[in-house]
Short mmCIF file of C-alpha atoms in Angstrom, two decimals:
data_model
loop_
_atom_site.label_atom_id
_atom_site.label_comp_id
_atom_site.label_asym_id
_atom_site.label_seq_id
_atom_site.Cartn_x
_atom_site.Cartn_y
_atom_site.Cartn_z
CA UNK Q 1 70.52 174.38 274.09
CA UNK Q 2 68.68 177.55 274.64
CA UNK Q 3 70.91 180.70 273.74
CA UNK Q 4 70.37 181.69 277.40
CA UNK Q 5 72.10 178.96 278.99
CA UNK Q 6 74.43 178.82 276.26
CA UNK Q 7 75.20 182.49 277.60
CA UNK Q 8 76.15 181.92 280.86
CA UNK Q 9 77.94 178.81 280.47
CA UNK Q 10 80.30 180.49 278.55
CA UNK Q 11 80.73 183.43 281.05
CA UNK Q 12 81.70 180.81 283.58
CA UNK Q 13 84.49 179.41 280.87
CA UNK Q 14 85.11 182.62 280.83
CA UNK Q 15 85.47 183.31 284.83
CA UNK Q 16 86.83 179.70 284.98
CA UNK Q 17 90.57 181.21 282.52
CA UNK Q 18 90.53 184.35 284.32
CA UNK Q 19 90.91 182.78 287.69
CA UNK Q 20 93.47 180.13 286.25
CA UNK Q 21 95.22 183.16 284.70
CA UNK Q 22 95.24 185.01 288.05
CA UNK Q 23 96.92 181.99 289.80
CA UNK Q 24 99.28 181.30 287.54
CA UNK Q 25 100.45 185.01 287.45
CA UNK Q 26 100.86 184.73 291.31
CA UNK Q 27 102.46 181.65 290.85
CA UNK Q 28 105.68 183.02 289.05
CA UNK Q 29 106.58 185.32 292.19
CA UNK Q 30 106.44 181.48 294.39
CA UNK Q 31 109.85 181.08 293.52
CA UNK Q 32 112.58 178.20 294.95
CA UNK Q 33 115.94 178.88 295.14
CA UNK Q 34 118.81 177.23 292.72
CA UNK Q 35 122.36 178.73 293.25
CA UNK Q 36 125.38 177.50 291.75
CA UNK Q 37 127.84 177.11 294.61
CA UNK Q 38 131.56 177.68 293.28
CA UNK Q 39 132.92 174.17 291.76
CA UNK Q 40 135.72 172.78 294.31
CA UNK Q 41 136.70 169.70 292.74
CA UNK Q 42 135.31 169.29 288.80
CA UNK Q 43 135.01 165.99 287.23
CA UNK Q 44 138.10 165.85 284.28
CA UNK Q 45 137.93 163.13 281.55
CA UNK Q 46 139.16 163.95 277.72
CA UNK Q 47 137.28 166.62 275.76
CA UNK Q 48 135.18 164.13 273.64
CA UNK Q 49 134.14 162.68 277.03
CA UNK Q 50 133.60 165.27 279.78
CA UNK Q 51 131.56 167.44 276.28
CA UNK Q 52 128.91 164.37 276.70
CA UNK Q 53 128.53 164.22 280.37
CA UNK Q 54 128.17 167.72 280.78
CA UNK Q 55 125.45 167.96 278.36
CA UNK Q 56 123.91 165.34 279.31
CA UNK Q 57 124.31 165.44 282.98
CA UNK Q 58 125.36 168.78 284.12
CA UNK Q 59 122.21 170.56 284.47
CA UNK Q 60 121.13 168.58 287.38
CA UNK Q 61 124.29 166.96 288.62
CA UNK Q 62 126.44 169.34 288.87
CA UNK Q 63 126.95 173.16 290.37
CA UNK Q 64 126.84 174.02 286.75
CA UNK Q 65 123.17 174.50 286.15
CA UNK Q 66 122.17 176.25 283.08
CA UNK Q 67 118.54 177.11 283.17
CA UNK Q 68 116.67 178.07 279.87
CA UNK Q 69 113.65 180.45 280.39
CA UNK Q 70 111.42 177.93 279.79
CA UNK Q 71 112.68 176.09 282.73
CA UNK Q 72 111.96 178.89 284.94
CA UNK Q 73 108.11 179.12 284.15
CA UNK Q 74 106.14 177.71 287.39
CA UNK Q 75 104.75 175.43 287.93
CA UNK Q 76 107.48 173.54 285.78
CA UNK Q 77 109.98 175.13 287.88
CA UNK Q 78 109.23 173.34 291.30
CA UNK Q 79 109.76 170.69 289.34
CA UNK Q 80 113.18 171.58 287.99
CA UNK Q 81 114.65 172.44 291.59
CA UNK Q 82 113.06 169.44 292.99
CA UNK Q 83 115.03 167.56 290.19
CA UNK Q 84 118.16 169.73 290.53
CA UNK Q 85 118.46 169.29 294.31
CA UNK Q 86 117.82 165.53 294.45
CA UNK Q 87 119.91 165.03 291.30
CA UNK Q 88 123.00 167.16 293.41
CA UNK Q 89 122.48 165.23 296.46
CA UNK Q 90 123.00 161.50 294.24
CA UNK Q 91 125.98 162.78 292.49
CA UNK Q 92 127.46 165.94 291.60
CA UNK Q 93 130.05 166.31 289.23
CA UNK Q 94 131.20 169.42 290.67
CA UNK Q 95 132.22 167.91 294.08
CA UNK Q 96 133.84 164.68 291.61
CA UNK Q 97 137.43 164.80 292.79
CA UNK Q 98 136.87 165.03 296.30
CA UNK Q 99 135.46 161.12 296.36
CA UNK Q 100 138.19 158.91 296.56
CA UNK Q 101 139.73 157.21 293.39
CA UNK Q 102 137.93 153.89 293.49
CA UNK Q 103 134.78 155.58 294.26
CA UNK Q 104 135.53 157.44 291.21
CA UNK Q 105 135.65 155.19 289.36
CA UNK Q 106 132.81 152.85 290.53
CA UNK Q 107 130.51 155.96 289.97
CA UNK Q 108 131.37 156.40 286.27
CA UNK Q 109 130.57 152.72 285.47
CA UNK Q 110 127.44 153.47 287.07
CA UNK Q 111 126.64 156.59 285.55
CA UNK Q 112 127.13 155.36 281.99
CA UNK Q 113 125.27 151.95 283.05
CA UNK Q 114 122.26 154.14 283.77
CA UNK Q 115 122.66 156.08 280.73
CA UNK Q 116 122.58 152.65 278.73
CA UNK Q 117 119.55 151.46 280.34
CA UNK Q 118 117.84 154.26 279.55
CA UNK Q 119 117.03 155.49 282.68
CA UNK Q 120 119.18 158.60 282.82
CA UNK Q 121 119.24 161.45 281.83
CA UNK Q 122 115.77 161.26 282.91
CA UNK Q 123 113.32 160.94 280.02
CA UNK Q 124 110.96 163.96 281.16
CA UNK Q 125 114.18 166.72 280.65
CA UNK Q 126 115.33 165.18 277.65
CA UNK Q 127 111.66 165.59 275.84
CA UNK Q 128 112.19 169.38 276.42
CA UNK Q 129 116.04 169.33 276.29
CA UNK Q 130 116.50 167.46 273.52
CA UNK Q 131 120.44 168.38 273.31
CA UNK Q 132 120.79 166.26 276.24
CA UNK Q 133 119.93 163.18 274.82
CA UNK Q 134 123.13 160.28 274.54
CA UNK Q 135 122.81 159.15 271.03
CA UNK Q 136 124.68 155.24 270.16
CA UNK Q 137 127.56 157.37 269.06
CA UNK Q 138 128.08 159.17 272.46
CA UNK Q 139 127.72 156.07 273.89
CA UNK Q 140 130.55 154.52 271.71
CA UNK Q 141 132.75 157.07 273.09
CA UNK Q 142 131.77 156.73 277.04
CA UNK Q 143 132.19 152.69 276.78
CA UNK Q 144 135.42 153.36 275.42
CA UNK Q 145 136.93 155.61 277.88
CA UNK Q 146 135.06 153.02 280.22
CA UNK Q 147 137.29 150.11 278.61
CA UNK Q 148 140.55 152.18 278.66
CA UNK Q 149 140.36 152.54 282.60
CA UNK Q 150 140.60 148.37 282.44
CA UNK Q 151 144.18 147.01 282.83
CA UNK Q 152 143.73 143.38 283.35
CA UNK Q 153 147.13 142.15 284.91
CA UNK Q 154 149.03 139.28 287.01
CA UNK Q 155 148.17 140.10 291.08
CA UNK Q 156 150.57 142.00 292.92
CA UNK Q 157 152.02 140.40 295.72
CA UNK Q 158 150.38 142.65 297.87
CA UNK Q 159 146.71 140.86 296.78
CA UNK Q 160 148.09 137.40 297.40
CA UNK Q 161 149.42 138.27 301.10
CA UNK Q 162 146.04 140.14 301.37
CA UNK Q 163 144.35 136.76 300.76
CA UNK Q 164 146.96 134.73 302.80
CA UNK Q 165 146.04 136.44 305.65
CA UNK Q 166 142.48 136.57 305.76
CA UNK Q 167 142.57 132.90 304.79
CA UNK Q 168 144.69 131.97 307.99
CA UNK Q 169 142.43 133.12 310.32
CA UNK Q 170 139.20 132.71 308.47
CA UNK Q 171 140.35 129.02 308.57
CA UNK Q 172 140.39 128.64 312.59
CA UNK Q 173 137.85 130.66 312.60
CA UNK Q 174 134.89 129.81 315.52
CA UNK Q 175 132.12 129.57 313.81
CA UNK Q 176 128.39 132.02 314.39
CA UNK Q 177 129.68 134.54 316.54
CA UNK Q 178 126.83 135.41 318.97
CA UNK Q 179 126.46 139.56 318.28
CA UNK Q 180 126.09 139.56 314.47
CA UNK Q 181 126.67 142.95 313.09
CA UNK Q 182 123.60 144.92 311.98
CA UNK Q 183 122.55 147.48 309.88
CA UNK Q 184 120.90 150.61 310.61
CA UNK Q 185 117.68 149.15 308.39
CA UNK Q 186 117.57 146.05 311.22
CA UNK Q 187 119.38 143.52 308.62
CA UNK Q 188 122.01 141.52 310.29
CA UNK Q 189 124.46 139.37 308.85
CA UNK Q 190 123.17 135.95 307.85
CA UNK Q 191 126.02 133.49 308.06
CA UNK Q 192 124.26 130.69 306.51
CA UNK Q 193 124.25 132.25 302.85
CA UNK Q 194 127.27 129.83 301.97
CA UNK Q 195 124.92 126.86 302.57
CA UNK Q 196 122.85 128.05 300.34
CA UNK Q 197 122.59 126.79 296.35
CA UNK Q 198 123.91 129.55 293.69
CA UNK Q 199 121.96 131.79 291.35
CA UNK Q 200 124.26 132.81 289.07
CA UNK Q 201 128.12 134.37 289.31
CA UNK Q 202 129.86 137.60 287.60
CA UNK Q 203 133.11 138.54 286.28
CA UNK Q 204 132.94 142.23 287.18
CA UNK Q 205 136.09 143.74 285.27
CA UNK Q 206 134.97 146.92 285.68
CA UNK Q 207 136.16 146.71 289.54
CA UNK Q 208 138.69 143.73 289.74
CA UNK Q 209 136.47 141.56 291.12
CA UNK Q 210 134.68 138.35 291.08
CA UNK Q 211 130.99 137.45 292.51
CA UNK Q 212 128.24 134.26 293.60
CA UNK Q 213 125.05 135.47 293.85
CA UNK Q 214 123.16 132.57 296.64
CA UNK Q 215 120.03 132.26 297.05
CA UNK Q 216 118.18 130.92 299.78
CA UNK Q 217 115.05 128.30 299.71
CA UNK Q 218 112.29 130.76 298.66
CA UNK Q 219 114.64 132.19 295.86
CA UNK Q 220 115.66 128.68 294.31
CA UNK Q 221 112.10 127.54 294.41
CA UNK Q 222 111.18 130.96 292.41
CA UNK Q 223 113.71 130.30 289.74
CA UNK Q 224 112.53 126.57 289.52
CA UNK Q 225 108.60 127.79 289.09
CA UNK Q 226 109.84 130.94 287.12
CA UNK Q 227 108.02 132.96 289.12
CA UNK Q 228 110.79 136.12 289.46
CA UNK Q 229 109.11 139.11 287.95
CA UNK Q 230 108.77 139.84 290.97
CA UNK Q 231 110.38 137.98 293.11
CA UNK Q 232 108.08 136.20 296.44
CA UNK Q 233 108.21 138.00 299.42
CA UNK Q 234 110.87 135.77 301.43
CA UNK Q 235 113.44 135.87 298.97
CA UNK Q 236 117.03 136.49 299.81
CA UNK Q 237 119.97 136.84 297.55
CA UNK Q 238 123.56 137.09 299.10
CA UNK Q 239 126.03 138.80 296.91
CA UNK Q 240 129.77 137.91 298.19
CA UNK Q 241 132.56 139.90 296.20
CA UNK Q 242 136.60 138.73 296.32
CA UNK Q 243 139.37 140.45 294.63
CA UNK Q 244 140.18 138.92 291.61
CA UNK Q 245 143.75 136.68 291.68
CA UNK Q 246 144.83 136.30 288.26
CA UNK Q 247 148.25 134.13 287.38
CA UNK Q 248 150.64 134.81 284.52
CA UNK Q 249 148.39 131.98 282.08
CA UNK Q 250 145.16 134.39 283.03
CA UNK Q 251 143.70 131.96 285.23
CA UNK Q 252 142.23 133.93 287.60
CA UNK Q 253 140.89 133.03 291.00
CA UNK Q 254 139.12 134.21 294.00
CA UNK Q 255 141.41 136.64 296.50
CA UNK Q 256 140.63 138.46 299.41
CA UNK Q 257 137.28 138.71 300.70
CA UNK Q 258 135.64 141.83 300.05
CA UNK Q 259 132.08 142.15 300.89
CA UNK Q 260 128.63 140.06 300.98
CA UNK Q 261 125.70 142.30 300.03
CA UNK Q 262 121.89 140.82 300.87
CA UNK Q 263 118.48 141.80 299.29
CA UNK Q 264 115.48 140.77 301.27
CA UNK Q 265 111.92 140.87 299.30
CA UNK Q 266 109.21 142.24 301.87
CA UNK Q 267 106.80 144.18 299.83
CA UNK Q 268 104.86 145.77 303.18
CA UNK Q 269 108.10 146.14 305.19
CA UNK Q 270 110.25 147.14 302.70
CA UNK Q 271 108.24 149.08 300.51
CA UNK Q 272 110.21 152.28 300.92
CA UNK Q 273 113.02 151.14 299.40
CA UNK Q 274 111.03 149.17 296.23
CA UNK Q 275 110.14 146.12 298.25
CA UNK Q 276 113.69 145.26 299.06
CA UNK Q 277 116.01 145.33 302.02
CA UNK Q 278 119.27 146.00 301.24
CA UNK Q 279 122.24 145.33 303.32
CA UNK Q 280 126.08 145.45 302.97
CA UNK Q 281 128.66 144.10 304.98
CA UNK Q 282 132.20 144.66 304.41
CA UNK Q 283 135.85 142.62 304.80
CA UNK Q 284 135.51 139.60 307.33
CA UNK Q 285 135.01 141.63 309.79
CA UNK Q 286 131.60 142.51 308.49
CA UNK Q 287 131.32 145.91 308.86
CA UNK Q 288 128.04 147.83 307.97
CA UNK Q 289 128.03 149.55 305.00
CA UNK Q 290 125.16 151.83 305.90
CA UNK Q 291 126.47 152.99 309.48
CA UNK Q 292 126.99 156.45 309.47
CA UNK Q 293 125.46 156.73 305.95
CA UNK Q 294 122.03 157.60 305.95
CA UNK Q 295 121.86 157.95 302.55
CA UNK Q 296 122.77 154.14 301.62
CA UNK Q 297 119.18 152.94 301.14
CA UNK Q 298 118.51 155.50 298.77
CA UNK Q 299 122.15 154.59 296.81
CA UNK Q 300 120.50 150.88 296.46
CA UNK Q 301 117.83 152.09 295.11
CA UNK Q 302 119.19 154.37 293.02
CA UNK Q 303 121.61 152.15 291.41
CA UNK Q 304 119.24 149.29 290.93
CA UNK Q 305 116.24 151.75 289.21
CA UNK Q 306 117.33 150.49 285.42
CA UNK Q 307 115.67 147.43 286.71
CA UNK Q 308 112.68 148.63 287.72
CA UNK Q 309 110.82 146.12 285.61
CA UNK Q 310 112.76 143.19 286.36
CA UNK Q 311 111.64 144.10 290.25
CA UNK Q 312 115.04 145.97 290.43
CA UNK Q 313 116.95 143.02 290.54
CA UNK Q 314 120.54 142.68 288.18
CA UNK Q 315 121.04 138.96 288.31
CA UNK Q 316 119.65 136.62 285.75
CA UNK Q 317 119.20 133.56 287.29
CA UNK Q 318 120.64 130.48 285.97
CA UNK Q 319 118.78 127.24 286.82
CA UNK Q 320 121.00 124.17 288.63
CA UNK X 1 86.15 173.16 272.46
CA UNK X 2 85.60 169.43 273.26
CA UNK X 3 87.83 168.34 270.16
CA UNK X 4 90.57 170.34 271.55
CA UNK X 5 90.66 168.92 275.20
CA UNK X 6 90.67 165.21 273.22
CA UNK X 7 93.63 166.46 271.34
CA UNK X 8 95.32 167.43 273.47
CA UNK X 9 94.82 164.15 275.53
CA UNK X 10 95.48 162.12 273.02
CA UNK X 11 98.62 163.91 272.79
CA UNK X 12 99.80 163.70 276.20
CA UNK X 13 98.78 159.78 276.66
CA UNK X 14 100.95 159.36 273.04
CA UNK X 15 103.92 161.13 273.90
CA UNK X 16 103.97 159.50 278.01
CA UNK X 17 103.42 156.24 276.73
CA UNK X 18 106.23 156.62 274.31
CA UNK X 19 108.97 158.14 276.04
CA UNK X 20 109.77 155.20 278.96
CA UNK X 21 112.66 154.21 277.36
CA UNK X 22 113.88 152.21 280.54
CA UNK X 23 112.82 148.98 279.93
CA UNK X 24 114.71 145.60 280.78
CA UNK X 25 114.78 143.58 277.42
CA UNK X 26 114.96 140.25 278.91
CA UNK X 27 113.00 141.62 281.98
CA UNK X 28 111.73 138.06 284.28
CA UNK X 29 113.82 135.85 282.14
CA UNK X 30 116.42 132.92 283.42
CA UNK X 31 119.68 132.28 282.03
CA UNK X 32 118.19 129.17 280.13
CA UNK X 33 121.50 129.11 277.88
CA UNK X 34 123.72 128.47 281.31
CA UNK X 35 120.57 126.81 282.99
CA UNK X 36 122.01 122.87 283.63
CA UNK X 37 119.90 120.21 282.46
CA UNK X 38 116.70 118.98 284.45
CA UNK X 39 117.95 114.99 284.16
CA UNK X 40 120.74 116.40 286.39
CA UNK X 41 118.73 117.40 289.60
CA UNK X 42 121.55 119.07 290.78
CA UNK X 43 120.34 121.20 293.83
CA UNK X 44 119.38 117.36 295.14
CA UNK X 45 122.84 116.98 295.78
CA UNK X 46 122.98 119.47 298.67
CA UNK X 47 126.62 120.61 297.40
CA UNK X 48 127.87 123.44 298.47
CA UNK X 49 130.07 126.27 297.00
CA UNK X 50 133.79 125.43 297.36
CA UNK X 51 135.39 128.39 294.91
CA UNK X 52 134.46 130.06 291.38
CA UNK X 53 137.45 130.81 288.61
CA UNK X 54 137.67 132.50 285.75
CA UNK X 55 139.98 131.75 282.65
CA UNK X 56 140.44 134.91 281.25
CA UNK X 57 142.34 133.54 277.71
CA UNK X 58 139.93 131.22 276.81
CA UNK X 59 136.85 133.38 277.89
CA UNK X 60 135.27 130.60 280.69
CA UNK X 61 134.28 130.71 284.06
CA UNK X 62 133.67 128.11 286.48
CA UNK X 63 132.11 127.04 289.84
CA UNK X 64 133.68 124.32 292.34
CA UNK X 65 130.88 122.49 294.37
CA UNK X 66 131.12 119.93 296.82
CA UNK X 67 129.75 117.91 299.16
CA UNK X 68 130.86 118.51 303.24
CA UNK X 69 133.74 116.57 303.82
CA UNK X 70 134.85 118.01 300.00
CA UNK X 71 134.67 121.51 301.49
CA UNK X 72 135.98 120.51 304.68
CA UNK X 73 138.92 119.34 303.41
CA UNK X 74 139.52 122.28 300.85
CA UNK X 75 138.73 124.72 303.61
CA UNK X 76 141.86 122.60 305.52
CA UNK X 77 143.87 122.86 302.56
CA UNK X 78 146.41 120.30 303.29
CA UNK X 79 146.35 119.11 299.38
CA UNK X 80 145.35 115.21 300.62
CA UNK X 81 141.86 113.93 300.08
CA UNK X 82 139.31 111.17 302.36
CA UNK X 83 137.31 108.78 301.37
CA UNK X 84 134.06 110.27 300.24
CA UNK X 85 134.52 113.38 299.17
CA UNK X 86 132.47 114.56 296.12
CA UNK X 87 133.34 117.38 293.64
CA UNK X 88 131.50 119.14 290.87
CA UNK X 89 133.17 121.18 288.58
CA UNK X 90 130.50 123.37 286.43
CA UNK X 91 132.62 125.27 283.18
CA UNK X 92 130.60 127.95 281.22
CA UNK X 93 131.64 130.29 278.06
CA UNK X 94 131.31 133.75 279.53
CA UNK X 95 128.81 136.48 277.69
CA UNK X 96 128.17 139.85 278.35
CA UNK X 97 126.30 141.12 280.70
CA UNK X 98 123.58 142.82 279.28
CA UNK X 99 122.05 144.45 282.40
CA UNK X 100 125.68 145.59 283.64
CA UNK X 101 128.39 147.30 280.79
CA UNK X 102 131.41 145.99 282.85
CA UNK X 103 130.31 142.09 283.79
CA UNK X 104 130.61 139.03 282.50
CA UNK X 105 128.32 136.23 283.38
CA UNK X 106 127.47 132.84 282.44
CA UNK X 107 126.87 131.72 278.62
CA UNK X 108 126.46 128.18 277.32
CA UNK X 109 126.91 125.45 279.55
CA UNK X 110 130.57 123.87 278.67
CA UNK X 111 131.06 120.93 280.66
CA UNK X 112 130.58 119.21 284.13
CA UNK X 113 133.96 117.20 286.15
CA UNK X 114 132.92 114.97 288.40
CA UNK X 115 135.36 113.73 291.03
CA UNK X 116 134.50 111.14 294.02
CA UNK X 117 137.40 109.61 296.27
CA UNK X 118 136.90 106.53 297.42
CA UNK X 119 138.70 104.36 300.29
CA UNK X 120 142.71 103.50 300.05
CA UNK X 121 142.82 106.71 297.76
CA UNK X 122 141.14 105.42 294.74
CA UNK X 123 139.36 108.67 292.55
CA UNK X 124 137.05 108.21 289.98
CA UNK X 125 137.13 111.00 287.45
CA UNK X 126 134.27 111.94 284.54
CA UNK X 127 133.49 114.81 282.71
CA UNK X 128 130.98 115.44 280.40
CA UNK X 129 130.34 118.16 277.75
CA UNK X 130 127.83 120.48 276.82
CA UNK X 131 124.22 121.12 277.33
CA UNK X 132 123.61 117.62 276.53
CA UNK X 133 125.80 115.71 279.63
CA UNK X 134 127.67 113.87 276.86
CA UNK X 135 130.41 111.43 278.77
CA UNK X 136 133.74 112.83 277.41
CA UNK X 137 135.68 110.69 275.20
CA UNK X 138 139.09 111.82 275.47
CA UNK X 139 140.32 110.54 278.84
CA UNK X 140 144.37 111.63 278.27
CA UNK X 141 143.41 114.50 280.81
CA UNK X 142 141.62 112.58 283.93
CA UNK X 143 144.18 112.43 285.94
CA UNK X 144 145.56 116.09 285.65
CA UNK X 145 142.04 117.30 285.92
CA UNK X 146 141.27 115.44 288.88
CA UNK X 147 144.80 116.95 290.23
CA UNK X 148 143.43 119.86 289.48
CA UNK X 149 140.26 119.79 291.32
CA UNK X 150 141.28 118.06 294.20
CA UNK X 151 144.13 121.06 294.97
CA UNK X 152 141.70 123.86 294.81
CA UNK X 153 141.54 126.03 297.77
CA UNK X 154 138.26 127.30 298.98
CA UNK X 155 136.85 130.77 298.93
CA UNK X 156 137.13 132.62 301.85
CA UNK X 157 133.14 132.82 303.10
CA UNK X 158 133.33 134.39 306.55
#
């Protein structure tokens, strides 16, 4: 190269840094907004326990946000409020009390189920924050507070006349109704799911309950060609939940009827929400989960993101 | 100049690549230690779900199938059978749930009861054991079992 051209091509490097210098000066004064509004209603769980969540969740999940300087440099810091504000909107430890008991519960299992997966805290923050990270030993700790919140016991009678009743007039029951109930995403209730051959059931002890997971004709001929990662469009899984009903021996069998959740696989018309429709309808009555709760597709999703390579599906199927 | 920018994206493909922790272990897999065995063909039945239990002592779980007039008559759950009713009666060992800390799900296939009534109340009763379909041996328990399974109420399936 001639030392004339070898000249100005470095005066353009040159030019080139100054003008990325410039920017990212200007930059720093582009700044978002993070406040800490005051904490109303703290999440509270022994020392050992509430130390690990808080380091590893607080910074984004709560009103407690502790930014380091580092943090604060843009264009990392769009980032960080992006994270902060979404992460806040999901779950925030700071509003924790003001969900109702069973929802606060249901939430914890959750949280720590993501943090065993791996998918939270999120892997980008912990490369920077490395104090954040759960280590086996935390996790020792959070599944055992997790198991202490367990009391498997003999149903009340209150469960049993809960079951009683719903079974008396589920039993004369006419059956389709004409107006099935619908969600706000266009999924209505799909009665047939009980004719439909099983993928797999759960014990869930973490919530008292007890689950089949159906599957209609597109699903069972998946699992019989192993063809599931992913799943074809036209699959549909049907999720019913009943209380458990356990005896003195610790036979335990279905109660009350609590919900039946559907995924539908539609890749095009579904692919906001990862390809799936998801739908919830609770007590015999089939009420819509997602009415009045705009932010239910997103708690699907959010929930199910551990199994993002499994096509963000929980159930393992078992062949019949 | 030119060594540094490969460096550095060496460094950044390295360090993405390694830090997706979030991966599903048995990611696309089936439950092949529940699975039931091919010879079966049980989906050719067409049986439906009558009720699931779980026996929390001995660490099982199980599913009640049965053909229609076998759910009918559980649905109607007057305790007396008619001819031609057809029950299934799938037991597994439970094991963890490795995708869910807080569920239990189906482990090794335990054993199959099969129960069919036939006319002027005559029920046949078999069960058969493991992964295998081995006919059970012991028949002291037949006619508890069948007790059993013909009492069971169904699951309320709105």
């Amino acid at each position: 190269m001639p030392a004339e051209a070898k000249h100005s091509m470095k005066t353009k490097l040159l030019l080139a840094i100054s003008i990325l210098g410039v920017c990212f000066i200007l930059i720093q004064f582009v700044r978002p907004n993070i406040d800490n509004p005051p904490v109303k209603a703290d999440f509270e769980a022994p020392a050992e326990v509430k130390n690990i969540i808080t380091r590893a969740c607080y910074d984004c999940h709560s009103n407690q946000t502790n930014l380091r300087w580092y943090d604060k440099v843009q264009p990392v810091y769009w980032k960080v409020a992006h994270h902060i504000k979404d992460g806040r909107k999901v779950l925030n430890f700071s509003d924790w009390k003001s969900m109702p008991i069973a929802d606060q519960k249901g939430k914890l299992w959750e949280s720590v189920n993501q943090i065993i997966q791996g998918a939270m805290p999120l892997n980008s923050y912990t490369m920077v924050h490395t104090e954040a990270k759960v280590s086996p030993a935390d996790l020792v700790v959070l599944k055992n507070y997790l198991s202490s919140m367990v009391h498997s016991k003999p149903a009340d009678t209150a469960k049993t006349n809960a079951l009683d009743k719903q079974y008396k007039k589920w039993q004369n029951a006419q059956p389709a109704q004409t107006h099935l109930p619908t969600e706000p995403n266009g999924i209505a209730y799909i009665p047939d799911y009980k004719n439909w051959q099983v993928l797999s059931t759960s014990e869930r002890f973490d919530n008292g309950t007890m689950r089949v997971i159906f599957g209609n004709d597109v699903a069972i001929k998946a699992v019989k060609e192993h063809h599931i990662n992913p799943w074809p469009n036209g699959t549909i899984f049907a999720k019913v939940a009943w209380d458990q009903l356990q005896d003195t021996a610790g036979n335990v069998k279905t109660g009350a009827f609590k919900q039946v959740e559907f995924m539908i696989k539609d890749d095009q018309k579904y692919a906001s929400t990862k390809g799936w429709g998801f739908a919830r309808f609770k007590t015999p009555k089939m009420v819509p989960y997602a009415a009045g709760n705009a932010l239910f597709a997103n708690e699907c999703v959010n929930c199910h993101r551990p199994m993002r390579n499994n096509d963000f599906v929980f159930t393992m199927p078992v062949k019949h | 100049m030119k060594k540094l920018i490969y460096i550095l994206l060496a460094v950044i493909v390295v360090t993405s690549s390694a830090c997706d922790r979030n991966k599903v272990k048995n990611a696309g897999e089936l439950n092949t230690k529940a699975s039931l065995p091919a010879s079966l063909n049980f989906t050719s039945l067409g049986y439906k779900v009558i009720t699931s239990s779980i026996n929390k002592k001995l660490g099982t779980m199980a599913t009640l199938y049965g053909n229609k007039q076998a759910l009918a008559d559980a649905i109607t759950g007057n305790g007396g059978t008619k001819p031609g009713e057809e029950f299934a009666l799938i037991t597994w060992k439970q094991q963890d749930d490795e995708r869910w800390y807080g569920a239990k799900i189906p482990g090794e296939l335990q054993s199959i009861e099969r129960v069919k009534t036939g006319a002027e109340g005559v029920v046949d009763y078999k069960c058969f054991d493991g992964k295998d379909i081995v006919p059970h041996a012991d028949t002291l328990h037949n006619a508890e079992r069948t007790k059993y399974i013909l009492s069971q109420q169904a699951s309320v399936m709105p």
